[in-house]
CSV table of C-alpha atoms in Angstrom, one decimal:
chain,number,residue,atom,x,y,z
A,668,MET,CA,0.0,0.0,0.0
A,669,HIS,CA,2.8,2.4,0.8
A,670,LEU,CA,4.5,1.8,-2.5
A,671,LEU,CA,1.2,2.3,-4.3
A,672,LEU,CA,0.7,5.7,-2.5
A,673,LEU,CA,4.3,6.7,-3.4
A,674,ALA,CA,3.7,5.8,-7.0
A,675,ILE,CA,0.6,7.9,-7.4
A,676,ALA,CA,1.4,10.8,-5.1
A,677,PRO,CA,3.5,12.8,-7.6
A,678,VAL,CA,0.9,12.2,-10.3
A,679,PHE,CA,-1.9,13.7,-8.3
A,680,LEU,CA,0.3,16.6,-7.1
A,681,ILE,CA,0.8,17.5,-10.7
A,682,ILE,CA,-2.9,17.2,-11.5
A,683,LEU,CA,-3.8,19.5,-8.6
A,684,TYR,CA,-1.2,22.0,-9.8
A,685,ILE,CA,-2.6,22.1,-13.3
A,686,TYR,CA,-6.2,22.2,-12.0
A,687,TYR,CA,-5.3,25.2,-9.8
A,688,LYS,CA,-3.6,26.9,-12.8
A,689,ASP,CA,-6.9,26.6,-14.7
A,690,LYS,CA,-8.2,29.7,-13.0
A,691,TYR,CA,-11.0,31.0,-15.1
A,692,ASP,CA,-13.1,28.2,-16.5
A,693,LYS,CA,-12.7,24.8,-14.7
A,694,GLU,CA,-13.2,21.7,-16.8
A,695,PRO,CA,-15.9,19.2,-15.9
A,696,LYS,CA,-14.5,16.7,-13.4
A,697,ARG,CA,-16.2,13.8,-15.2
A,698,LEU,CA,-14.4,14.7,-18.4
A,699,LEU,CA,-11.1,15.1,-16.6
A,700,PHE,CA,-11.5,11.7,-15.0
A,701,TYR,CA,-12.3,10.0,-18.3
A,702,SER,CA,-9.2,11.6,-19.8
A,703,PHE,CA,-7.1,10.3,-16.9
A,704,LEU,CA,-8.7,6.8,-17.3
A,705,LEU,CA,-8.1,6.7,-21.0
A,706,GLY,CA,-4.5,7.6,-20.4
A,707,ALA,CA,-4.2,4.8,-17.9
A,708,ILE,CA,-5.8,2.3,-20.2
A,709,VAL,CA,-3.7,3.2,-23.2
A,710,SER,CA,-0.6,3.0,-21.0
A,711,ILE,CA,-1.3,-0.7,-20.5
A,712,ILE,CA,-1.8,-1.2,-24.2
A,713,VAL,CA,1.3,0.6,-25.2
A,714,THR,CA,3.4,-1.2,-22.5
A,715,THR,CA,2.2,-4.5,-24.0
A,716,ILE,CA,3.0,-3.4,-27.5
A,717,LEU,CA,6.5,-2.2,-26.6
A,718,TYR,CA,7.1,-5.5,-24.8
A,719,ILE,CA,6.1,-7.5,-27.8
A,720,ILE,CA,7.9,-5.5,-30.5
A,721,SER,CA,11.1,-5.4,-28.4
A,722,ASP,CA,11.7,-9.0,-29.5
A,723,TYR,CA,11.5,-8.1,-33.1
A,724,THR,CA,13.5,-4.8,-33.2
A,725,ILE,CA,17.1,-4.8,-34.3
A,726,PRO,CA,19.3,-5.6,-31.2
A,727,ILE,CA,21.0,-2.7,-29.6
A,728,GLU,CA,24.3,-4.7,-29.6
A,729,ILE,CA,26.1,-5.3,-32.8
A,730,ALA,CA,29.2,-7.6,-32.7
A,731,GLY,CA,29.3,-7.2,-29.0
A,732,ASN,CA,29.2,-3.4,-29.0
A,733,THR,CA,26.3,-1.2,-28.0
A,734,SER,CA,24.9,0.6,-31.0
A,735,VAL,CA,24.2,4.3,-30.3
A,736,TRP,CA,22.2,4.5,-33.5
A,737,GLN,CA,19.9,1.7,-32.4
A,738,LEU,CA,19.4,3.4,-29.0
A,739,PHE,CA,18.6,6.6,-30.8
A,740,VAL,CA,15.9,4.8,-32.9
A,741,LYS,CA,14.6,3.1,-29.8
A,742,ALA,CA,14.3,6.4,-27.9
A,743,PHE,CA,12.8,8.5,-30.6
A,744,PHE,CA,11.0,6.2,-33.0
A,745,ILE,CA,9.8,3.4,-30.8
A,746,VAL,CA,9.3,4.6,-27.2
A,747,ALA,CA,8.7,8.4,-27.6
A,748,LEU,CA,6.7,8.1,-30.8
A,749,ILE,CA,4.4,5.3,-29.7
A,750,GLU,CA,3.8,6.8,-26.2
A,751,GLU,CA,3.2,10.4,-27.3
A,752,PHE,CA,1.1,9.4,-30.3
A,753,SER,CA,-1.1,7.3,-28.1
A,754,LYS,CA,-1.7,10.3,-25.8
A,755,TYR,CA,-2.1,12.6,-28.8
A,756,ILE,CA,-4.9,10.5,-30.2
A,757,ILE,CA,-6.9,10.7,-27.0
A,758,VAL,CA,-6.5,14.5,-26.7
A,759,ARG,CA,-7.2,15.0,-30.4
A,760,TYR,CA,-10.3,12.9,-30.8
A,761,PHE,CA,-11.8,12.7,-27.2
A,762,ALA,CA,-11.0,16.0,-25.6
A,763,GLN,CA,-10.4,18.5,-28.4
A,764,THR,CA,-13.7,17.7,-30.0
A,765,ASN,CA,-15.7,18.2,-26.8
A,766,LYS,CA,-17.6,21.5,-26.3
A,767,ALA,CA,-16.1,21.8,-22.8
A,768,PHE,CA,-12.7,22.4,-24.6
A,769,ASN,CA,-13.5,26.1,-25.0
A,770,GLU,CA,-10.2,27.9,-24.4
A,771,GLN,CA,-6.6,27.4,-25.3
A,772,PHE,CA,-5.6,26.5,-21.7
A,773,ASP,CA,-7.8,23.4,-22.0
A,774,GLY,CA,-5.2,21.9,-24.4
A,775,ILE,CA,-2.8,21.8,-21.5
A,776,VAL,CA,-5.3,20.6,-19.0
A,777,TYR,CA,-6.5,17.6,-21.0
A,778,ALA,CA,-3.0,16.7,-22.3
A,779,VAL,CA,-1.7,16.6,-18.7
A,780,MET,CA,-4.7,14.5,-17.5
A,781,VAL,CA,-4.2,11.9,-20.2
A,782,SER,CA,-0.4,11.9,-19.6
A,783,MET,CA,-0.8,11.6,-15.8
A,784,GLY,CA,-3.1,8.6,-16.4
A,785,PHE,CA,-0.4,7.1,-18.5
A,786,ALA,CA,2.3,8.0,-16.0
A,787,ALA,CA,0.3,6.6,-13.0
A,788,THR,CA,0.0,3.1,-14.6
A,789,GLU,CA,3.6,3.2,-15.7
A,790,ASN,CA,4.8,4.4,-12.3
A,791,ILE,CA,2.9,1.8,-10.4
A,792,MET,CA,4.5,-1.0,-12.4
A,793,TYR,CA,8.0,0.4,-12.0
A,794,VAL,CA,7.6,1.2,-8.3
A,795,LEU,CA,6.1,-2.1,-7.3
A,796,GLN,CA,9.1,-3.8,-9.0
A,797,GLY,CA,11.8,-1.4,-7.9
A,798,GLY,CA,10.7,-0.3,-4.4
A,799,ILE,CA,11.0,3.0,-2.5
A,800,GLU,CA,14.2,4.2,-4.2
A,801,THR,CA,12.5,3.8,-7.6
A,802,ALA,CA,9.5,5.7,-6.3
A,803,LEU,CA,11.5,8.6,-5.0
A,804,LEU,CA,13.7,8.8,-8.2
A,805,ARG,CA,10.7,8.7,-10.6
A,806,ALA,CA,8.8,11.3,-8.5
A,807,PHE,CA,11.4,13.9,-9.5
A,808,THR,CA,12.3,12.6,-13.0
A,809,ALA,CA,9.9,10.4,-15.0
A,810,VAL,CA,6.6,11.7,-13.7
A,811,PRO,CA,7.5,15.4,-14.1
A,812,ALA,CA,9.0,14.6,-17.5
A,813,HIS,CA,5.7,13.1,-18.7
A,814,ALA,CA,4.0,16.3,-17.5
A,815,THR,CA,6.3,18.6,-19.4
A,816,PHE,CA,5.8,16.6,-22.6
A,817,ALA,CA,2.1,16.9,-22.1
A,818,VAL,CA,2.2,20.7,-21.4
A,819,LEU,CA,4.2,21.3,-24.5
A,820,MET,CA,1.9,19.2,-26.6
A,821,GLY,CA,-1.2,20.7,-25.0
A,822,PHE,CA,0.0,24.2,-25.6
A,823,PHE,CA,-0.1,23.8,-29.3
A,824,MET,CA,-3.2,21.6,-29.3
A,825,GLY,CA,-5.0,24.4,-27.4
A,826,LYS,CA,-3.9,26.9,-30.0
A,827,ALA,CA,-5.0,24.5,-32.7
A,828,LYS,CA,-8.6,24.3,-31.5
A,829,PHE,CA,-9.2,27.9,-32.3
A,830,SER,CA,-6.9,28.3,-35.4
A,831,GLN,CA,-7.3,27.9,-39.1
A,832,ASN,CA,-4.1,25.9,-39.0
A,833,ARG,CA,-5.4,23.2,-36.7
A,834,ARG,CA,-3.6,20.2,-38.3
A,835,ARG,CA,-0.2,22.0,-38.4
A,836,LEU,CA,-0.4,23.1,-34.8
A,837,ASN,CA,-1.7,19.8,-33.6
A,838,LEU,CA,1.2,18.0,-35.3
A,839,LEU,CA,3.6,20.6,-34.0
A,840,GLY,CA,2.6,19.8,-30.5
A,841,LEU,CA,3.0,16.1,-31.1
A,842,VAL,CA,6.4,16.5,-32.7
A,843,LEU,CA,7.6,18.7,-29.8
A,844,ALA,CA,6.5,16.1,-27.2
A,845,ILE,CA,8.3,13.3,-29.2
A,846,LEU,CA,11.4,15.5,-29.5
A,847,PHE,CA,11.7,16.2,-25.7
A,848,HIS,CA,10.6,12.6,-24.8
A,849,GLY,CA,13.1,11.1,-27.2
A,850,THR,CA,15.9,13.3,-26.0
A,851,TYR,CA,15.2,12.5,-22.4
A,852,ASP,CA,15.1,8.8,-23.0
A,853,PHE,CA,18.1,8.8,-25.3
A,854,PHE,CA,20.5,10.2,-22.7
A,855,LEU,CA,19.2,7.7,-20.2
A,856,PHE,CA,19.7,4.8,-22.6
A,857,LEU,CA,23.3,5.8,-23.0
A,858,GLU,CA,24.1,4.5,-19.6
A,859,PHE,CA,27.4,3.0,-20.7
A,860,ILE,CA,28.8,6.5,-21.3
A,861,PRO,CA,29.8,7.9,-17.9
A,862,GLY,CA,27.9,11.1,-17.0
A,863,ILE,CA,25.9,11.3,-20.2
A,864,TRP,CA,22.7,10.9,-18.1
A,865,ILE,CA,23.1,14.6,-17.2
A,866,GLY,CA,21.8,15.4,-20.7
A,867,ALA,CA,18.4,13.9,-19.7
A,868,PHE,CA,18.1,16.3,-16.7
A,869,ILE,CA,19.2,19.2,-18.8
A,870,SER,CA,16.4,18.4,-21.4
A,871,LEU,CA,14.0,18.0,-18.5
A,872,PHE,CA,15.0,21.3,-17.0
A,873,ILE,CA,14.5,23.1,-20.4
A,874,GLY,CA,11.2,21.4,-20.7
A,875,LEU,CA,10.1,22.6,-17.3
A,876,ILE,CA,11.0,26.2,-18.1
A,877,LEU,CA,9.2,26.1,-21.4
A,878,SER,CA,6.2,24.4,-19.7
A,879,ARG,CA,6.0,27.2,-17.1
A,880,LYS,CA,6.0,29.8,-19.9
A,881,ALA,CA,3.3,27.9,-21.8
A,882,ILE,CA,1.1,27.7,-18.8
A,883,ARG,CA,1.5,31.4,-18.0
A,884,ARG,CA,0.9,32.4,-21.6
A,885,HIS,CA,-2.3,30.5,-22.1
A,886,SER,CA,-3.5,31.5,-18.6
A,887,ASN,CA,-2.9,35.2,-19.3
A,888,ASN,CA,-4.6,34.9,-22.7
A,889,SER,CA,-7.7,33.2,-21.3
A,890,ARG,CA,-10.9,34.3,-23.0
A,891,PHE,CA,-12.6,34.1,-19.6
A,892,LYS,CA,-10.1,36.3,-17.8
A,893,ASP,CA,-12.0,39.6,-18.1
A,894,SER,CA,-15.3,38.2,-17.0
A,895,PHE,CA,-13.7,36.4,-14.0
A,896,THR,CA,-12.2,39.7,-12.7
A,897,LEU,CA,-15.4,41.7,-12.9
């Protein structure tokens, strides 16, 4: 029970933070829960897919040496692409089409809810296997990383809902999430190179800075801001 609580605690702290930042027009709790639930379900599906295809992808060792190129492919075109695309599909066709999605900030809210559902399921599996140390480490790394990927994606998906360039902005959000996710994973996969893991934390730090700016910008530009302050 303690491990379970440690696994989900950082997820719900991030959810509460984003819910608080949605100052002017709160989203329906039912829709938020469904978004979270869909993210959790798709996490199980994606984890199963990644487990299956891992047996059929090109080995990351060639002639006894670790292939950096194959790790790059794994990070960007297998893990990051599949995970972020699965989240994108839910936001794009479940949340973005809903009438409750009525301001740009909602793109961030729903993307984070889906991503935190995904992260919760993933975190529970890792923490139950790795214990308290894994729970503490992922609380400050993997879970916030999933949140930053979601904010960056949601920022552009929020803009897309109210733009004539919807397809381009939606895809830009997806590509940006894949780029940051892939970069983060790639540096972690290069564990045989001493100190290279620092690159993952640098990318996470940059993602956090950009995420804060994205949250602030959409919040300041809320269409409901003026009526809220009257």
